[in-house]
């Protein structure tokens, strides 16, 4: 039986993207796979009165079950209200959808937004697949994100060795032929905790830390010139906070040379037509750092709440910092 997202108290991305572009901020798109991530995301975004996009990847669906995740998102709307956010704006979004059938099944089960990622396909096939998803999703007012250009990086379900920047000369044709509501682009970000090879970076002489090369803001500018006011999405935007990497390494982990996107660059992007910024790895790092610390300091502990609780607290702190200090999405609900 099909259900529409509006009956679940969810919203699509259309209005929040317009406000984000006009206001010079970006909506956080946080991936979730489990209860603790969801609690932390909703607590941070509701208390800070930020719109939020809950992202479900193929990996998350395999891990947690797509039906369960959908009901958790419905529960999240009620939880947001219970903790004092009267008019939450929560989007349930399919991250990196790879087929029409998957996107359709998410639309039918109450997702309010889907991504169809045809970026690895030949251009014409990407256009045709994306158009098919848009035609279906728009019948139910579900918004659609498409992608042009390929991000480097390896994760469970998303992988490519090389990065191909989005070609600005293709964006008008792609958006007009497909009818997408937003466009994910490639300007040098990548998925995971190893966004750049050490040889691509310089070294900060004071801290010895790797300093990554800047994002290709010239490509972003050229895209914005072709598509004035069109919603742009940045994937692979974790900053890989070195404090979490250090905790993980201190307590028995092994994450050498993990490096992310510097926050100043994400602040700059948020002020432009980039209105959705995807963050997953930073949540994984915060969770792992907190759990490793408890395991090392309290080896006798065996109640999962005693290590998942601190993990949840650290993720909430991280989500709050993203919202207030990086994306500027706090106090941006239509009805505060
Ligand atoms: O873009 C990819 C997301 O970080 C999700 O990754 O497929 O491992 O859940 P995942
Ligand atoms: P990160 O790996 O940088 O968190 O990117 C997540 C992402 O793009 C999800 O689609
Ligand atoms: Zn992504």
Coordinates of N, CA and C in Angstrom, one line a residue, residues 165-309:
X165 N 35.4 16.5 -12.7 CA 34.6 17.6 -12.4 C 33.4 17.7 -13.3
X166 N 32.3 18.3 -12.8 CA 31.1 18.5 -13.6 C 31.5 19.5 -14.7
X167 N 31.0 19.2 -16.0 CA 31.3 20.1 -17.1 C 30.2 21.2 -17.1
X168 N 30.5 22.5 -16.9 CA 29.5 23.5 -16.8 C 28.7 23.6 -18.1
X169 N 29.4 23.2 -19.3 CA 28.6 23.3 -20.5 C 27.5 22.3 -20.7
X170 N 27.4 21.3 -19.7 CA 26.4 20.3 -19.8 C 25.2 20.6 -18.9
X171 N 25.3 21.6 -18.0 CA 24.3 21.7 -16.9 C 22.9 22.2 -17.4
X172 N 22.9 23.1 -18.3 CA 21.7 23.7 -18.8 C 20.9 22.6 -19.5
X173 N 21.6 21.9 -20.4 CA 20.9 20.8 -21.1 C 20.4 19.7 -20.2
X174 N 21.2 19.3 -19.2 CA 20.8 18.3 -18.3 C 19.6 18.7 -17.4
X175 N 19.7 19.8 -16.9 CA 18.6 20.2 -16.0 C 17.3 20.5 -16.8
X176 N 17.4 21.0 -18.0 CA 16.2 21.3 -18.7 C 15.6 20.0 -19.3
X177 N 16.4 19.1 -19.7 CA 15.9 17.8 -20.3 C 15.3 16.9 -19.2
X178 N 15.9 16.9 -18.0 CA 15.5 16.0 -16.9 C 14.4 16.6 -16.0
X179 N 14.4 17.9 -15.8 CA 13.4 18.5 -14.9 C 13.8 18.3 -13.4
X180 N 15.1 18.0 -13.1 CA 15.4 17.8 -11.7 C 15.2 19.0 -10.9
X181 N 15.1 18.8 -9.6 CA 14.9 19.9 -8.7 C 16.2 20.4 -8.1
X182 N 17.2 19.6 -8.1 CA 18.6 20.0 -7.7 C 19.6 19.2 -8.4
X183 N 20.8 19.7 -8.4 CA 21.9 19.1 -9.1 C 23.1 18.9 -8.2
X184 N 23.5 17.6 -8.1 CA 24.8 17.3 -7.4 C 25.9 17.5 -8.3
X185 N 27.0 18.1 -7.9 CA 28.1 18.4 -8.8 C 29.4 17.9 -8.2
X186 N 30.4 17.8 -9.0 CA 31.7 17.4 -8.6 C 32.7 18.5 -8.8
X187 N 33.2 19.0 -7.6 CA 34.2 20.1 -7.7 C 35.4 19.8 -6.8
X188 N 35.6 18.5 -6.6 CA 36.8 18.1 -5.8 C 36.5 17.5 -4.4
X189 N 35.3 17.4 -4.0 CA 34.9 16.7 -2.8 C 34.9 15.2 -3.2
X190 N 35.0 14.3 -2.1 CA 34.9 12.9 -2.4 C 34.3 12.2 -1.2
X191 N 33.9 11.0 -1.3 CA 33.3 10.3 -0.2 C 34.3 9.7 0.7
X192 N 33.9 9.5 2.0 CA 34.8 8.8 2.9 C 35.7 9.7 3.7
X193 N 36.6 9.0 4.5 CA 37.5 9.8 5.4 C 38.9 10.0 4.8
X194 N 39.1 9.6 3.6 CA 40.4 9.8 2.9 C 40.1 10.5 1.6
X195 N 39.8 11.8 1.7 CA 39.4 12.6 0.5 C 40.5 12.9 -0.4
X196 N 41.7 13.0 0.1 CA 42.8 13.4 -0.7 C 44.0 12.5 -0.4
X197 N 44.8 12.2 -1.4 CA 46.0 11.4 -1.1 C 47.1 12.4 -0.5
X198 N 47.9 11.9 0.4 CA 48.9 12.7 1.0 C 49.7 13.5 -0.1
X199 N 50.0 12.9 -1.2 CA 50.8 13.7 -2.3 C 50.0 14.8 -2.9
X200 N 48.7 14.8 -2.7 CA 47.9 16.0 -3.2 C 47.9 17.1 -2.2
X201 N 48.3 16.9 -1.0 CA 48.2 17.9 0.1 C 49.6 18.5 0.3
X202 N 49.6 19.7 1.0 CA 50.8 20.2 1.6 C 50.8 20.0 3.1
X203 N 51.9 20.2 3.8 CA 51.9 20.0 5.2 C 52.0 21.3 5.9
X204 N 51.1 21.5 7.0 CA 51.1 22.7 7.8 C 52.4 22.6 8.6
X205 N 53.4 23.5 8.5 CA 54.6 23.4 9.2 C 54.5 23.4 10.7
X206 N 53.4 24.1 11.2 CA 53.3 24.2 12.6 C 52.7 22.9 13.2
X207 N 51.7 22.4 12.6 CA 51.0 21.2 13.2 C 51.5 19.9 12.6
X208 N 52.0 19.9 11.4 CA 52.4 18.7 10.7 C 51.2 18.0 10.0
X209 N 50.1 18.7 10.1 CA 48.8 18.1 9.5 C 48.8 18.3 8.0
X210 N 48.1 17.4 7.3 CA 47.9 17.6 5.9 C 47.0 18.7 5.5
X211 N 47.3 19.5 4.6 CA 46.4 20.6 4.2 C 46.0 20.3 2.7
X212 N 44.7 20.0 2.5 CA 44.2 19.6 1.2 C 44.2 20.7 0.2
X213 N 44.2 20.4 -1.1 CA 44.0 21.4 -2.1 C 42.6 22.0 -2.1
X214 N 42.5 23.3 -2.5 CA 41.1 23.9 -2.5 C 40.1 23.2 -3.4
X215 N 38.9 23.4 -3.1 CA 37.8 22.9 -4.1 C 37.9 23.8 -5.3
X216 N 37.3 23.3 -6.4 CA 37.3 24.0 -7.7 C 36.1 25.0 -7.7
X217 N 36.3 26.1 -7.0 CA 35.2 27.1 -6.9 C 35.0 27.8 -8.3
X218 N 36.0 27.8 -9.1 CA 35.8 28.3 -10.5 C 34.8 27.5 -11.2
X219 N 34.8 26.2 -11.0 CA 33.8 25.3 -11.7 C 32.4 25.6 -11.1
X220 N 32.3 25.8 -9.8 CA 31.0 26.1 -9.2 C 30.5 27.5 -9.7
X221 N 31.4 28.4 -9.8 CA 31.0 29.8 -10.3 C 30.5 29.6 -11.8
X222 N 31.2 28.8 -12.6 CA 30.7 28.7 -14.0 C 29.4 28.0 -14.0
X223 N 29.1 27.1 -13.1 CA 27.8 26.4 -13.1 C 26.7 27.3 -12.7
X224 N 27.1 28.2 -11.7 CA 26.0 29.1 -11.2 C 25.7 30.2 -12.2
X225 N 26.7 30.5 -13.0 CA 26.5 31.5 -14.1 C 25.5 30.9 -15.2
X226 N 25.7 29.6 -15.4 CA 24.8 29.0 -16.4 C 23.4 28.8 -15.8
X227 N 23.3 28.5 -14.5 CA 22.0 28.2 -13.9 C 21.7 29.1 -12.7
X228 N 21.5 30.4 -13.0 CA 21.3 31.3 -11.8 C 20.2 30.8 -10.9
X229 N 20.5 30.8 -9.6 CA 19.4 30.4 -8.6 C 19.0 29.0 -8.6
X230 N 19.7 28.1 -9.3 CA 19.4 26.7 -9.3 C 20.0 26.0 -8.1
X231 N 19.3 25.1 -7.4 CA 19.8 24.4 -6.2 C 21.0 23.5 -6.5
X232 N 22.1 23.7 -5.9 CA 23.3 22.8 -6.1 C 23.6 22.0 -4.9
X233 N 24.0 20.8 -5.1 CA 24.3 19.9 -3.9 C 25.7 19.5 -3.9
X234 N 26.3 19.4 -2.7 CA 27.7 18.9 -2.6 C 27.7 17.7 -1.8
X235 N 28.1 16.6 -2.4 CA 28.3 15.3 -1.7 C 29.7 15.3 -1.1
X236 N 30.0 14.3 -0.3 CA 31.4 14.1 0.2 C 31.9 15.3 0.9
X237 N 31.1 15.9 1.8 CA 31.5 17.1 2.4 C 31.8 17.0 3.9
X238 N 32.2 15.9 4.4 CA 32.7 15.8 5.7 C 34.0 16.5 5.9
X239 N 34.3 17.0 7.1 CA 35.6 17.7 7.2 C 36.6 16.8 7.9
X240 N 36.1 15.6 8.3 CA 37.1 14.7 9.0 C 37.8 15.4 10.1
X241 N 37.1 15.8 11.2 CA 37.7 16.5 12.3 C 38.9 15.7 12.9
X242 N 40.0 16.4 12.9 CA 41.3 15.7 13.4 C 41.2 15.3 14.9
X243 N 40.3 16.0 15.6 CA 40.2 15.6 17.0 C 39.6 14.2 17.2
X244 N 38.6 13.9 16.3 CA 38.1 12.5 16.3 C 39.1 11.5 15.8
X245 N 39.8 11.9 14.7 CA 40.8 10.9 14.2 C 41.8 10.7 15.2
X246 N 42.2 11.7 16.0 CA 43.3 11.5 17.0 C 42.7 10.6 18.1
X247 N 41.5 10.8 18.6 CA 40.9 9.9 19.6 C 40.9 8.5 19.1
X248 N 40.5 8.3 17.9 CA 40.4 6.9 17.4 C 41.8 6.3 17.4
X249 N 42.8 7.1 16.9 CA 44.1 6.5 16.8 C 44.7 6.3 18.2
X250 N 44.4 7.2 19.1 CA 44.9 7.1 20.5 C 44.4 5.8 21.2
X251 N 43.2 5.5 20.9 CA 42.6 4.3 21.6 C 42.6 3.1 20.7
X252 N 43.6 2.9 19.9 CA 43.8 1.6 19.2 C 43.3 1.5 17.8
X253 N 42.8 2.7 17.3 CA 42.3 2.7 15.9 C 43.5 2.9 14.9
X254 N 43.2 2.9 13.7 CA 44.3 3.1 12.7 C 43.7 3.8 11.5
X255 N 43.8 5.1 11.6 CA 43.3 6.0 10.5 C 44.4 6.9 10.0
X256 N 45.4 6.4 9.4 CA 46.5 7.3 9.0 C 46.1 8.2 7.9
X257 N 46.5 9.5 8.0 CA 46.4 10.4 6.9 C 44.9 10.7 6.4
X258 N 44.0 10.5 7.4 CA 42.6 10.8 7.0 C 42.4 12.3 6.9
X259 N 41.8 12.7 5.9 CA 41.7 14.2 5.6 C 40.4 14.5 4.9
X260 N 39.8 15.6 5.3 CA 38.5 16.0 4.8 C 38.5 17.4 4.2
X261 N 37.3 18.0 4.0 CA 37.2 19.3 3.4 C 37.2 20.4 4.5
X262 N 38.1 21.3 4.4 CA 38.2 22.3 5.5 C 36.9 23.1 5.6
X263 N 36.6 23.4 6.9 CA 35.3 24.0 7.1 C 35.1 25.4 6.5
X264 N 36.3 26.2 6.3 CA 36.1 27.5 5.7 C 35.5 27.3 4.3
X265 N 36.0 26.2 3.6 CA 35.5 26.0 2.2 C 34.0 25.7 2.2
X266 N 33.6 24.9 3.2 CA 32.1 24.6 3.3 C 31.3 25.8 3.6
X267 N 31.9 26.7 4.5 CA 31.2 28.0 4.8 C 31.0 28.8 3.5
X268 N 32.1 28.9 2.8 CA 32.0 29.6 1.5 C 31.0 29.0 0.6
X269 N 31.0 27.7 0.4 CA 30.0 27.0 -0.4 C 28.6 27.3 0.0
X270 N 28.4 27.2 1.3 CA 27.0 27.4 1.9 C 26.4 28.8 1.5
X271 N 27.3 29.8 1.3 CA 26.8 31.1 1.0 C 26.4 31.3 -0.4
X272 N 26.7 30.2 -1.2 CA 26.5 30.3 -2.7 C 25.2 29.6 -3.0
X273 N 25.0 29.1 -4.2 CA 23.8 28.3 -4.6 C 23.9 26.9 -4.1
X274 N 25.0 26.5 -3.4 CA 25.0 25.2 -2.8 C 24.0 25.3 -1.6
X275 N 23.0 24.5 -1.7 CA 21.9 24.6 -0.7 C 21.7 23.2 0.0
X276 N 22.5 22.2 -0.3 CA 22.4 20.9 0.4 C 23.8 20.4 0.5
X277 N 24.3 20.1 1.8 CA 25.6 19.6 2.0 C 25.6 18.3 2.7
X278 N 26.1 17.2 2.1 CA 26.0 15.9 2.5 C 27.1 15.5 3.5
X279 N 26.7 15.0 4.7 CA 27.7 14.7 5.7 C 27.4 13.3 6.3
X280 N 28.3 12.4 6.2 CA 28.1 11.0 6.7 C 29.3 10.6 7.5
X281 N 30.5 10.7 6.9 CA 31.7 10.2 7.5 C 32.0 10.8 8.9
X282 N 31.7 12.1 9.0 CA 32.0 12.8 10.3 C 31.2 12.2 11.5
X283 N 30.0 11.7 11.1 CA 29.1 11.0 12.1 C 29.8 9.7 12.5
X284 N 30.3 9.0 11.5 CA 30.9 7.7 11.7 C 32.1 7.9 12.6
X285 N 32.9 8.9 12.3 CA 34.1 9.2 13.1 C 33.8 9.5 14.6
X286 N 32.8 10.4 14.8 CA 32.4 10.8 16.1 C 31.9 9.5 16.9
X287 N 31.1 8.7 16.3 CA 30.6 7.5 16.9 C 31.7 6.6 17.3
X288 N 32.6 6.4 16.4 CA 33.8 5.4 16.6 C 34.7 6.0 17.7
X289 N 35.0 7.3 17.7 CA 35.9 7.9 18.7 C 35.3 7.7 20.1
X290 N 34.0 8.0 20.2 CA 33.4 7.8 21.6 C 33.4 6.4 22.0
X291 N 33.1 5.5 21.1 CA 33.0 4.1 21.5 C 34.4 3.5 21.9
X292 N 35.4 3.9 21.1 CA 36.7 3.4 21.4 C 37.2 3.9 22.7
X293 N 36.9 5.1 23.0 CA 37.3 5.7 24.3 C 36.7 5.0 25.5
X294 N 35.4 4.7 25.4 CA 34.7 4.0 26.5 C 35.4 2.6 26.6
X295 N 35.5 1.9 25.5 CA 36.1 0.6 25.6 C 37.5 0.5 26.2
X296 N 38.3 1.6 25.9 CA 39.6 1.6 26.4 C 39.6 1.9 27.9
X297 N 38.8 2.9 28.3 CA 38.8 3.4 29.7 C 38.0 2.5 30.6
X298 N 37.0 1.8 30.1 CA 36.1 1.0 30.9 C 35.9 -0.4 30.3
X299 N 37.0 -1.2 30.4 CA 37.0 -2.5 29.7 C 35.9 -3.4 30.3
X300 N 35.4 -3.1 31.5 CA 34.4 -4.0 32.1 C 33.0 -3.7 31.6
X301 N 32.9 -2.6 30.9 CA 31.5 -2.1 30.5 C 30.9 -3.1 29.4
X302 N 29.7 -3.5 29.6 CA 29.1 -4.3 28.5 C 27.7 -3.9 28.2
X303 N 27.2 -2.8 28.8 CA 25.9 -2.4 28.4 C 26.0 -1.4 27.2
X304 N 25.4 -1.8 26.1 CA 25.6 -0.9 24.9 C 25.2 0.5 25.1
X305 N 24.2 0.7 26.0 CA 23.8 2.1 26.3 C 24.9 3.0 26.8
X306 N 25.9 2.3 27.5 CA 27.0 3.0 28.1 C 28.1 3.4 27.1
X307 N 28.1 2.8 25.9 CA 29.0 3.3 24.9 C 28.2 4.0 23.7
X308 N 27.0 3.5 23.4 CA 26.3 4.2 22.4 C 25.7 5.5 22.9
X309 N 25.5 5.7 24.2 CA 25.1 7.0 24.7 C 26.1 8.1 24.5

